[in-house]
Amino acid sequence: MIGLARHWREIPQRYRYEAARCDKCSAVYFPPRLVCSKCRGREFTKTVLPQTGKVETFTVIRVAPTGFTDEAPYAVAVVKLDDSIRVMAQVVDCEVEKLAIGDRVRLEFRKVQQDGEAGAICYGYKFVPEA
Amino acid sequence: MREVAVIGVGMNKWGELWEKSHRTIWTEAALKAIDEAKVDRVDAMVVGCMSGGLFVGQEHLGALLAEQLGMGPIPGTRVESACASGGLAFRQAYLAVASGMHDIVLATGVEKMTDVDGGAATFALSTAADQEYEGFHGVTFPGLYAMMARVHMQRYGTTREQLAQVAVKNHAHGSLNPNAQFPMKVTAQQVMSSAMVADPMRLLDCSPVTDGAAAAVLVPLEWARKRSSGPFIRVAASAHATDTIALHDREDMAFLGSTAKAAEQAYKQAHIGPSDLSFCEAHDCFTISEVMVIEALGIAERGQGGKLTASGYTALDGKIPVNPSGGLKSKGHPVGATGVAQVFEVVEQLRGACGARQVKNARWALTQNMGGTGASTVIHLFERV
Ligand SMILES: [Zn+2]
């Protein structure tokens, strides 16, 4: 469901985990934004997100939206990256029934959506068990 | 600012209304409210609709629906705030009357959700989340609330059974509401064995997909007083607050900050607190939502919403009934209409017109309408005067 230009714009985040760190208060934003919500600072320095972390919460999607129906059931988690912020992504290469809060995971480059409205394959990140 | 009263409300039975179009269900509700208010004109109309575009392929609803009223070229405004669109429409109508800009304003909400299939409806609803950083990964609304539920359960010990009690209570209330889409009673066992949608949210934890509309007529309170002897339903407070759109950006994923903020403002405007409420209509899009909403409203202590629900405190015969209408769970959840339908219930209750589901001695009522995972909340307080 994602057009080509729209996906292309997000490539620095989806392929390279590029985030922005506020120069004044060190808050990290992913994706980068123009104003810091914590201190209203407008100067940022590019930073790359750490690629390992811990599951803070998760679910297993059994009734999927258009574009994902062939993949259900699949797990989606909110992961607190080590010494950094939280991100949301699917957790794959695991037994969804055994997933638990506190599980260690790492980011991997994967195909996320196929054959969107523009016919493009959208790549991005998914989590896999760390070990 | 002028004091504002609601003098007419309208809605019909909600459900899968295949034989009726988006504009017809809207107009039926609007005319009911106008007829009940006994007004011969409307100065402006506001409609809350989440996604005419994705559900029926129709935008420009301000003009399209204003035309249906047959009242000439009045200003018609469509507002959108996901599932809080209806509450926001009511707030804009309130502001228009309170400010003195207009005297008679029609606040409405509508959603026609069953013209598309389940996958398309799930997708349309998912656009209320962050499309690029949540939706992109295939998460759904049941999935997002499931993740909130899991944090709440782990941190506070909220149980599966306590969540189920929200559905049991609201379906029991809805069984007394002739407008409810799913008026059947359910047991905790039925909730806990219904089909899994997004672990741990099951089918009976979720509000349904619904076609429906609701409407209300707002006028200056002084204007209403000149026409009749009352009692009147006064809008005592109007508050609106926002939070991060993405769940994972929220400081606390098990607390509804926008609801807490809007509630704080509303109580301050009306000079009351949560213990003064006779009842409330809350946004129970999922069972966990109601648990978290009553905590953010200050009806329950933080983390105790599940336990308080299971104790019967929020049942029709409890201390502060929550969702005497049956809530989104049983009455249905045509997303853009929900916030206005909450006002419909409050007005009917404060008039004492609710029959078997009447809340005793109702004087103060609160409506809480929420968009996304709580990225926006609209709260109104009402008083019978
Ligand atoms: Zn900063």
Coordinates of C-alpha atoms and ligand atoms in Angstrom, one line a residue:
Chain A
M1 CA 0.0 0.0 0.0
I2 CA 3.0 2.3 -0.2
G3 CA 3.9 4.3 -3.2
L4 CA 7.4 4.4 -4.6
A5 CA 8.4 7.9 -3.6
R6 CA 6.9 7.4 -0.3
H7 CA 8.9 4.3 0.4
W8 CA 12.1 5.8 -1.1
R9 CA 11.9 8.8 1.3
E10 CA 12.0 6.4 4.3
I11 CA 15.0 4.4 3.0
P12 CA 17.6 6.0 5.4
Q13 CA 15.4 4.8 8.3
R14 CA 14.2 1.5 6.9
Y15 CA 17.6 0.3 5.5
R16 CA 20.1 2.1 7.7
Y17 CA 18.3 2.8 11.0
E18 CA 19.2 6.5 10.8
A19 CA 17.9 8.6 13.7
A20 CA 18.5 12.1 14.9
R21 CA 19.9 13.1 18.3
C22 CA 19.0 16.5 19.8
D23 CA 22.2 18.6 20.2
K24 CA 20.8 20.3 23.3
C25 CA 19.3 17.5 25.3
S26 CA 20.4 14.3 23.6
A27 CA 16.8 13.0 23.0
V28 CA 16.7 10.5 20.0
Y29 CA 14.1 10.7 17.3
F30 CA 13.3 7.9 14.8
P31 CA 12.4 9.0 12.3
P32 CA 14.2 12.3 12.6
R33 CA 12.1 15.4 13.2
L34 CA 12.6 19.1 13.0
V35 CA 11.8 20.2 16.6
C36 CA 12.7 18.3 19.8
S37 CA 9.6 17.6 21.9
K38 CA 11.6 17.7 25.1
C39 CA 13.5 21.0 24.7
R40 CA 12.2 22.5 21.4
G41 CA 15.8 22.4 20.1
R42 CA 16.2 22.5 16.3
E43 CA 19.7 21.3 15.9
F44 CA 20.2 17.6 15.5
T45 CA 23.1 15.2 14.7
K46 CA 22.6 12.0 12.7
T47 CA 22.9 8.8 14.8
V48 CA 22.4 5.2 14.0
L49 CA 20.1 3.1 16.2
P50 CA 21.6 0.2 18.1
Q51 CA 20.4 -3.0 16.6
T52 CA 19.8 -5.1 19.6
G53 CA 17.2 -4.8 22.4
K54 CA 14.5 -6.3 24.6
V55 CA 10.9 -7.0 23.9
E56 CA 8.7 -4.7 26.0
T57 CA 5.4 -5.9 24.7
F58 CA 4.1 -7.9 21.7
T59 CA 1.1 -9.4 20.0
V60 CA 0.4 -12.0 17.4
I61 CA -1.7 -10.6 14.6
R62 CA -4.2 -13.3 13.5
V63 CA -6.7 -11.0 11.7
A64 CA -4.4 -9.0 9.3
P65 CA -5.0 -5.9 7.2
T66 CA -5.0 -5.8 3.4
G67 CA -1.5 -6.6 2.2
F68 CA -0.6 -8.9 5.1
T69 CA -3.4 -11.5 5.1
D70 CA -1.1 -14.2 3.6
E71 CA 1.4 -13.8 6.4
A72 CA -0.9 -14.1 9.4
P73 CA -0.3 -15.2 12.1
Y74 CA 2.7 -13.0 12.7
A75 CA 4.2 -11.4 15.7
V76 CA 4.7 -7.6 16.2
A77 CA 6.6 -6.2 19.1
V78 CA 7.7 -3.0 20.7
V79 CA 11.3 -3.3 21.5
K80 CA 13.5 -1.1 23.7
L81 CA 16.8 -0.9 21.9
D82 CA 19.8 -1.1 24.1
D83 CA 20.5 2.3 25.7
S84 CA 18.2 3.9 23.2
I85 CA 14.6 4.4 22.2
R86 CA 11.7 2.0 21.4
V87 CA 10.7 0.9 17.9
M88 CA 8.0 -1.3 16.6
A89 CA 8.5 -4.2 14.1
Q90 CA 7.6 -7.8 13.3
V91 CA 9.5 -10.5 15.1
V92 CA 10.3 -13.4 12.7
D93 CA 12.2 -16.7 12.7
C94 CA 10.7 -17.5 16.1
E95 CA 7.9 -19.6 17.5
V96 CA 5.3 -16.9 18.1
E97 CA 3.6 -18.9 20.8
K98 CA 6.9 -18.9 22.8
L99 CA 7.6 -15.2 22.5
A100 CA 7.8 -13.4 25.9
I101 CA 8.3 -9.9 27.3
G102 CA 12.0 -9.6 28.0
D103 CA 13.2 -11.7 25.1
R104 CA 16.4 -10.4 23.5
V105 CA 16.1 -9.6 19.8
R106 CA 18.1 -7.9 17.0
L107 CA 17.2 -6.0 13.9
E108 CA 17.6 -7.6 10.5
F109 CA 17.0 -6.3 6.9
R110 CA 14.0 -8.1 5.4
K111 CA 11.2 -7.8 3.0
V112 CA 8.3 -6.2 4.8
Q113 CA 5.5 -5.7 2.2
Q114 CA 5.2 -7.1 -1.2
D115 CA 3.4 -5.9 -4.2
G116 CA 2.0 -2.6 -2.8
E117 CA -0.2 -0.3 -4.8
A118 CA 2.8 0.7 -6.9
G119 CA 3.8 -2.9 -7.4
A120 CA 7.0 -2.4 -5.4
I121 CA 8.6 -4.7 -2.9
C122 CA 9.2 -2.8 0.3
Y123 CA 12.2 -3.8 2.4
G124 CA 12.8 -2.7 5.9
Y125 CA 13.7 -4.1 9.3
K126 CA 12.3 -7.0 11.3
F127 CA 13.4 -8.5 14.6
V128 CA 14.8 -11.9 15.0
P129 CA 15.8 -13.7 18.2
E130 CA 19.3 -12.5 19.3
A131 CA 20.8 -15.9 19.9
Chain B
M1 CA -18.3 32.6 26.2
R2 CA -22.1 31.8 26.2
E3 CA -23.5 28.8 28.1
V4 CA -24.6 26.1 25.7
A5 CA -27.4 23.5 25.9
V6 CA -28.3 20.4 23.9
I7 CA -32.0 20.6 23.0
G8 CA -32.4 17.7 20.6
V9 CA -30.6 14.4 19.8
G10 CA -31.2 11.7 17.2
M11 CA -29.9 8.3 16.3
N12 CA -31.4 5.0 15.0
K13 CA -30.6 1.3 15.5
W14 CA -27.0 0.7 14.4
G15 CA -25.8 -2.4 12.6
E16 CA -24.9 -3.7 9.1
L17 CA -27.2 -1.3 7.2
W18 CA -26.7 -2.7 3.7
E19 CA -29.9 -1.2 2.4
K20 CA -29.1 2.3 3.4
S21 CA -26.4 4.7 2.1
H22 CA -23.9 6.8 4.0
R23 CA -26.0 10.0 3.3
T24 CA -29.3 8.3 4.2
I25 CA -28.2 7.1 7.6
W26 CA -26.7 10.5 8.4
T27 CA -29.8 12.4 7.3
E28 CA -32.2 10.2 9.3
A29 CA -30.2 10.9 12.5
A30 CA -29.9 14.6 11.7
L31 CA -33.7 15.0 11.1
K32 CA -34.5 13.2 14.3
A33 CA -32.4 15.7 16.3
I34 CA -33.8 18.7 14.4
D35 CA -37.4 17.5 14.9
E36 CA -36.9 16.8 18.5
A37 CA -35.3 20.3 19.0
K38 CA -38.3 21.8 17.2
V39 CA -36.1 24.3 15.3
D40 CA -37.0 25.5 11.9
R41 CA -33.5 26.3 10.9
V42 CA -29.9 25.3 11.5
D43 CA -27.1 28.0 11.2
A44 CA -24.3 25.6 10.7
M45 CA -23.5 21.9 10.6
V46 CA -20.4 19.9 11.7
V47 CA -19.9 16.3 10.8
G48 CA -17.4 13.9 12.3
C49 CA -16.3 11.2 9.9
M50 CA -13.1 9.2 10.1
S51 CA -12.7 8.0 6.6
G52 CA -15.4 8.6 4.0
G53 CA -12.6 8.1 1.5
L54 CA -11.5 4.6 2.5
F55 CA -14.9 3.3 3.6
V56 CA -17.2 4.6 0.8
G57 CA -14.9 6.5 -1.5
Q58 CA -16.5 9.8 -0.7
E59 CA -15.0 13.0 0.7
H60 CA -16.3 16.6 0.8
L61 CA -18.9 15.5 3.3
G62 CA -19.5 19.1 4.7
A63 CA -21.1 20.1 1.4
L64 CA -22.7 16.8 0.5
L65 CA -24.4 16.3 3.8
A66 CA -25.4 20.0 4.3
E67 CA -27.2 19.7 1.0
Q68 CA -29.2 16.7 2.3
L69 CA -30.8 18.9 5.1
G70 CA -32.6 21.1 2.6
M71 CA -31.8 24.2 4.6
G72 CA -30.0 26.1 2.0
P73 CA -26.3 27.0 1.7
I74 CA -25.4 26.7 5.4
P75 CA -21.7 26.2 6.3
G76 CA -21.0 22.5 6.5
T77 CA -17.7 21.4 8.1
R78 CA -16.3 17.9 8.2
V79 CA -13.8 17.2 11.0
E80 CA -11.6 14.2 11.5
S81 CA -9.7 12.9 14.5
A82 CA -9.9 9.1 13.8
C83 CA -12.4 7.4 16.2
A84 CA -12.7 10.8 18.1
S85 CA -14.1 12.5 15.0
G86 CA -17.6 12.6 16.5
G87 CA -16.5 14.0 19.8
L88 CA -14.5 16.6 18.0
A89 CA -17.5 17.5 15.8
F90 CA -19.5 18.1 18.9
R91 CA -16.7 20.2 20.4
Q92 CA -16.6 22.4 17.2
A93 CA -20.3 22.9 17.3
Y94 CA -20.1 23.8 21.0
L95 CA -17.3 26.3 20.3
A96 CA -19.4 27.9 17.5
V97 CA -22.4 28.4 19.8
A98 CA -20.4 29.4 22.9
S99 CA -18.4 32.0 20.9
G100 CA -21.5 33.6 19.6
M101 CA -20.6 32.8 16.0
H102 CA -23.8 30.8 15.5
D103 CA -27.0 30.2 17.4
I104 CA -28.3 26.8 16.3
V105 CA -25.6 24.3 15.3
L106 CA -26.1 20.7 14.4
A107 CA -23.3 18.4 15.6
T108 CA -23.3 15.0 13.8
G109 CA -21.2 11.9 13.3
V110 CA -21.4 9.2 10.7
E111 CA -19.5 6.1 9.4
K112 CA -20.5 3.5 6.9
M113 CA -18.1 0.7 7.4
T114 CA -19.7 -2.4 5.8
D115 CA -19.4 -1.4 2.2
V116 CA -15.9 -2.7 2.2
D117 CA -14.6 -6.2 3.2
G118 CA -12.9 -7.0 6.5
G119 CA -9.3 -6.5 5.3
A120 CA -10.1 -3.1 3.8
A121 CA -12.0 -2.1 7.0
T122 CA -9.0 -3.2 9.2
F123 CA -6.7 -1.2 6.9
A124 CA -8.9 1.9 7.0
L125 CA -8.9 1.8 10.8
S126 CA -5.2 1.2 10.9
T127 CA -4.6 4.6 9.3
A128 CA -5.4 6.1 12.7
A129 CA -1.9 4.8 13.8
D130 CA 1.5 6.0 12.4
Q131 CA 1.3 4.6 8.8
E132 CA 5.1 4.6 8.3
Y133 CA 6.3 3.3 11.6
E134 CA 3.4 1.2 12.9
G135 CA 1.0 0.3 10.0
F136 CA 4.0 -0.4 7.7
H137 CA 4.8 -3.4 9.9
G138 CA 1.3 -4.9 9.6
V139 CA 0.1 -4.0 13.0
T140 CA -3.7 -3.6 13.5
F141 CA -5.8 -1.7 16.1
P142 CA -6.6 -4.9 18.0
G143 CA -2.8 -5.5 17.9
L144 CA -1.9 -2.1 19.3
Y145 CA -4.4 -2.4 22.2
A146 CA -3.3 -6.0 22.7
M147 CA 0.3 -4.7 23.3
M148 CA -1.1 -2.1 25.7
A149 CA -3.0 -4.8 27.5
R150 CA 0.1 -7.0 27.9
V151 CA 2.0 -4.2 29.6
H152 CA -1.0 -3.5 31.9
M153 CA -1.4 -7.2 32.7
Q154 CA 2.3 -7.6 33.5
R155 CA 2.8 -4.5 35.5
Y156 CA -0.5 -4.4 37.5
G157 CA -1.6 -8.0 37.5
T158 CA -4.7 -7.2 35.5
T159 CA -6.3 -10.6 34.6
R160 CA -7.8 -12.0 31.5
E161 CA -11.0 -12.5 33.5
Q162 CA -11.1 -8.8 34.6
L163 CA -10.8 -7.7 31.0
A164 CA -13.7 -10.1 30.0
Q165 CA -15.8 -8.4 32.7
V166 CA -15.8 -5.2 30.7
A167 CA -17.5 -7.0 27.8
V168 CA -19.9 -8.8 30.1
K169 CA -21.0 -5.6 31.8
N170 CA -21.3 -3.6 28.5
H171 CA -23.3 -6.3 26.7
A172 CA -25.6 -6.5 29.8
H173 CA -26.2 -2.8 29.5
G174 CA -26.6 -3.0 25.7
S175 CA -29.2 -5.7 26.1
L176 CA -31.4 -2.9 27.5
N177 CA -30.7 -0.5 24.6
P178 CA -33.0 -0.7 21.6
N179 CA -30.4 1.0 19.4
A180 CA -27.6 -1.5 20.1
Q181 CA -26.1 -3.5 17.3
F182 CA -25.2 -6.5 19.5
P183 CA -27.7 -6.5 22.4
M184 CA -27.0 -10.1 23.4
K185 CA -25.6 -10.8 26.8
V186 CA -22.2 -12.6 27.0
T187 CA -20.5 -14.5 29.7
A188 CA -16.8 -14.2 30.7
Q189 CA -16.3 -17.7 29.5
Q190 CA -17.7 -16.8 26.0
V191 CA -15.4 -13.8 25.9
M192 CA -12.3 -15.8 26.9
S193 CA -13.0 -18.6 24.4
S194 CA -14.0 -16.4 21.4
A195 CA -11.6 -16.3 18.4
M196 CA -8.2 -14.8 19.0
V197 CA -7.8 -11.6 16.9
A198 CA -4.4 -10.3 18.3
D199 CA -3.1 -12.0 21.4
P200 CA -4.5 -11.5 24.1
M201 CA -7.4 -9.6 22.5
R202 CA -10.2 -11.9 21.3
L203 CA -13.2 -11.2 19.2
L204 CA -15.4 -10.4 22.1
D205 CA -12.8 -8.0 23.5
C206 CA -13.2 -5.9 20.3
S207 CA -15.9 -3.4 19.3
P208 CA -17.6 -4.3 16.1
V209 CA -17.6 -2.8 12.6
T210 CA -20.8 -0.8 12.3
D211 CA -22.9 1.5 10.1
G212 CA -24.5 4.3 12.0
A213 CA -24.9 8.0 12.6
A214 CA -25.9 10.3 15.5
A215 CA -26.8 14.0 15.8
A216 CA -27.4 16.7 18.4
V217 CA -28.7 20.3 18.2
L218 CA -26.8 22.9 20.3
V219 CA -28.1 26.3 21.2
P220 CA -27.3 29.0 23.8
L221 CA -28.7 28.0 27.2
E222 CA -30.5 31.4 27.6
W223 CA -32.2 30.8 24.3
A224 CA -33.4 27.4 25.4
R225 CA -34.7 28.9 28.7
K226 CA -36.9 31.3 26.8
R227 CA -38.6 28.5 24.8
S228 CA -39.5 26.1 27.6
S229 CA -39.3 25.4 31.3
G230 CA -36.7 22.7 31.3
P231 CA -34.9 20.8 32.7
F232 CA -32.1 21.6 30.4
I233 CA -28.9 19.7 29.5
R234 CA -26.0 22.1 29.9
V235 CA -22.6 21.5 28.3
A236 CA -20.5 22.1 31.5
A237 CA -17.1 21.5 30.0
S238 CA -15.3 20.8 26.7
A239 CA -11.7 19.6 26.6
H240 CA -9.4 18.1 23.9
A241 CA -5.8 16.8 24.3
T242 CA -3.3 14.9 22.2
D243 CA -0.4 12.4 22.7
T244 CA 2.1 10.7 20.5
I245 CA 0.6 9.1 17.5
A246 CA 2.9 6.0 17.8
L247 CA 2.4 3.8 20.8
H248 CA 6.1 3.0 21.1
D249 CA 6.9 6.8 21.4
R250 CA 4.7 7.0 24.5
E251 CA 6.4 7.4 27.9
D252 CA 4.0 4.9 29.5
M253 CA 2.3 2.5 27.1
A254 CA -0.2 1.5 29.8
F255 CA -1.5 5.0 30.5
L256 CA -3.7 7.2 28.4
G257 CA -2.1 10.6 28.8
S258 CA -4.4 12.5 26.5
T259 CA -7.4 11.3 28.4
A260 CA -5.9 12.3 31.7
K261 CA -5.0 15.7 30.4
A262 CA -8.4 16.4 28.8
A263 CA -10.1 15.1 32.0
E264 CA -8.1 17.4 34.2
Q265 CA -9.1 20.4 32.0
A266 CA -12.8 19.4 31.9
Y267 CA -13.1 18.9 35.7
K268 CA -11.4 22.3 36.2
Q269 CA -13.9 24.0 33.8
A270 CA -16.9 22.5 35.6
H271 CA -15.5 22.7 39.1
I272 CA -16.2 19.1 39.8
G273 CA -14.1 15.9 40.3
P274 CA -14.6 12.3 39.2
S275 CA -16.4 11.4 42.4
D276 CA -19.2 13.8 41.4
L277 CA -20.1 11.9 38.2
S278 CA -23.4 10.2 38.1
F279 CA -22.2 8.1 35.2
C280 CA -20.0 8.2 32.1
E281 CA -19.9 7.1 28.5
A282 CA -16.3 5.9 27.8
H283 CA -14.5 4.9 24.7
D284 CA -14.4 1.1 25.1
C285 CA -13.1 0.2 21.6
F286 CA -11.5 -2.8 23.4
T287 CA -12.0 -4.2 26.8
I288 CA -8.5 -3.0 27.9
S289 CA -9.5 0.5 26.6
E290 CA -12.2 0.9 29.2
V291 CA -9.9 -0.3 32.0
M292 CA -7.3 2.3 31.0
V293 CA -9.8 5.0 30.4
I294 CA -11.4 4.8 33.9
E295 CA -7.9 5.0 35.3
A296 CA -7.1 8.2 33.3
L297 CA -10.5 9.7 34.2
G298 CA -9.7 9.2 37.9
I299 CA -12.6 6.9 38.5
A300 CA -10.1 4.0 39.3
E301 CA -6.6 4.3 40.8
R302 CA -3.8 3.7 38.3
G303 CA -3.5 0.0 37.6
Q304 CA -6.8 -0.8 39.4
G305 CA -9.2 -0.4 36.5
G306 CA -9.6 -4.2 35.9
K307 CA -10.2 -4.9 39.6
L308 CA -12.7 -2.1 40.0
T309 CA -14.7 -3.3 36.9
A310 CA -14.8 -6.8 38.3
S311 CA -16.1 -5.5 41.6
G312 CA -19.2 -4.1 39.9
Y313 CA -18.4 -0.4 40.7
T314 CA -18.9 0.6 37.1
A315 CA -22.1 -1.5 36.4
L316 CA -25.5 0.1 36.0
D317 CA -26.3 -0.5 39.7
G318 CA -22.8 0.4 40.8
K319 CA -21.4 3.6 42.3
I320 CA -20.4 5.2 38.9
P321 CA -21.9 3.3 35.9
V322 CA -19.7 3.3 32.9
N323 CA -21.3 2.9 29.5
P324 CA -25.0 2.5 30.4
S325 CA -25.7 2.5 26.7
G326 CA -23.7 -0.7 26.2
G327 CA -20.7 1.3 25.0
L328 CA -18.9 0.7 21.7
K329 CA -18.7 -3.0 22.6
S330 CA -22.5 -3.7 22.4
K331 CA -24.0 -0.6 20.9
G332 CA -21.5 -0.7 18.0
H333 CA -18.7 1.6 16.8
P334 CA -19.3 3.5 13.6
V335 CA -16.1 5.4 14.2
G336 CA -17.1 8.9 13.2
A337 CA -20.5 8.6 14.9
T338 CA -19.4 7.2 18.3
G339 CA -18.6 10.5 20.0
V340 CA -22.0 12.0 19.1
A341 CA -23.8 8.9 20.1
Q342 CA -22.2 9.2 23.5
V343 CA -23.9 12.6 23.8
F344 CA -27.2 11.1 22.7
E345 CA -27.0 8.6 25.6
V346 CA -26.0 11.3 28.1
V347 CA -28.9 13.6 27.1
E348 CA -31.4 10.7 27.2
Q349 CA -30.1 9.6 30.6
L350 CA -30.1 13.2 32.1
R351 CA -33.7 13.5 30.9
G352 CA -34.6 10.3 32.6
A353 CA -35.8 8.7 29.4
C354 CA -33.7 5.5 29.4
G355 CA -36.3 3.0 30.8
A356 CA -34.7 -0.2 32.0
R357 CA -31.1 1.1 31.7
Q358 CA -31.8 4.4 33.4
V359 CA -29.1 5.6 35.8
K360 CA -30.8 6.7 39.1
N361 CA -30.7 10.4 40.0
A362 CA -28.4 11.3 37.2
R363 CA -27.1 14.9 37.3
W364 CA -23.5 15.0 36.1
A365 CA -22.3 13.0 33.1
L366 CA -19.0 12.7 31.2
T367 CA -18.3 11.6 27.6
Q368 CA -14.8 10.4 26.7
N369 CA -14.1 9.8 23.0
M370 CA -10.7 8.7 21.9
G371 CA -8.8 8.4 18.6
G372 CA -6.1 5.9 17.7
T373 CA -4.3 4.3 20.7
G374 CA -5.2 7.5 22.7
A375 CA -3.3 10.0 20.5
S376 CA -6.3 12.2 20.8
T377 CA -9.1 12.5 23.4
V378 CA -12.2 14.7 23.5
I379 CA -14.1 15.0 26.8
H380 CA -17.3 16.8 27.6
L381 CA -19.2 17.2 30.8
F382 CA -22.9 17.7 31.0
E383 CA -25.2 18.8 33.8
R384 CA -29.0 18.6 34.2
V385 CA -30.1 22.1 35.2
Ligands
ZN1 ZN 16.1 18.3 22.9

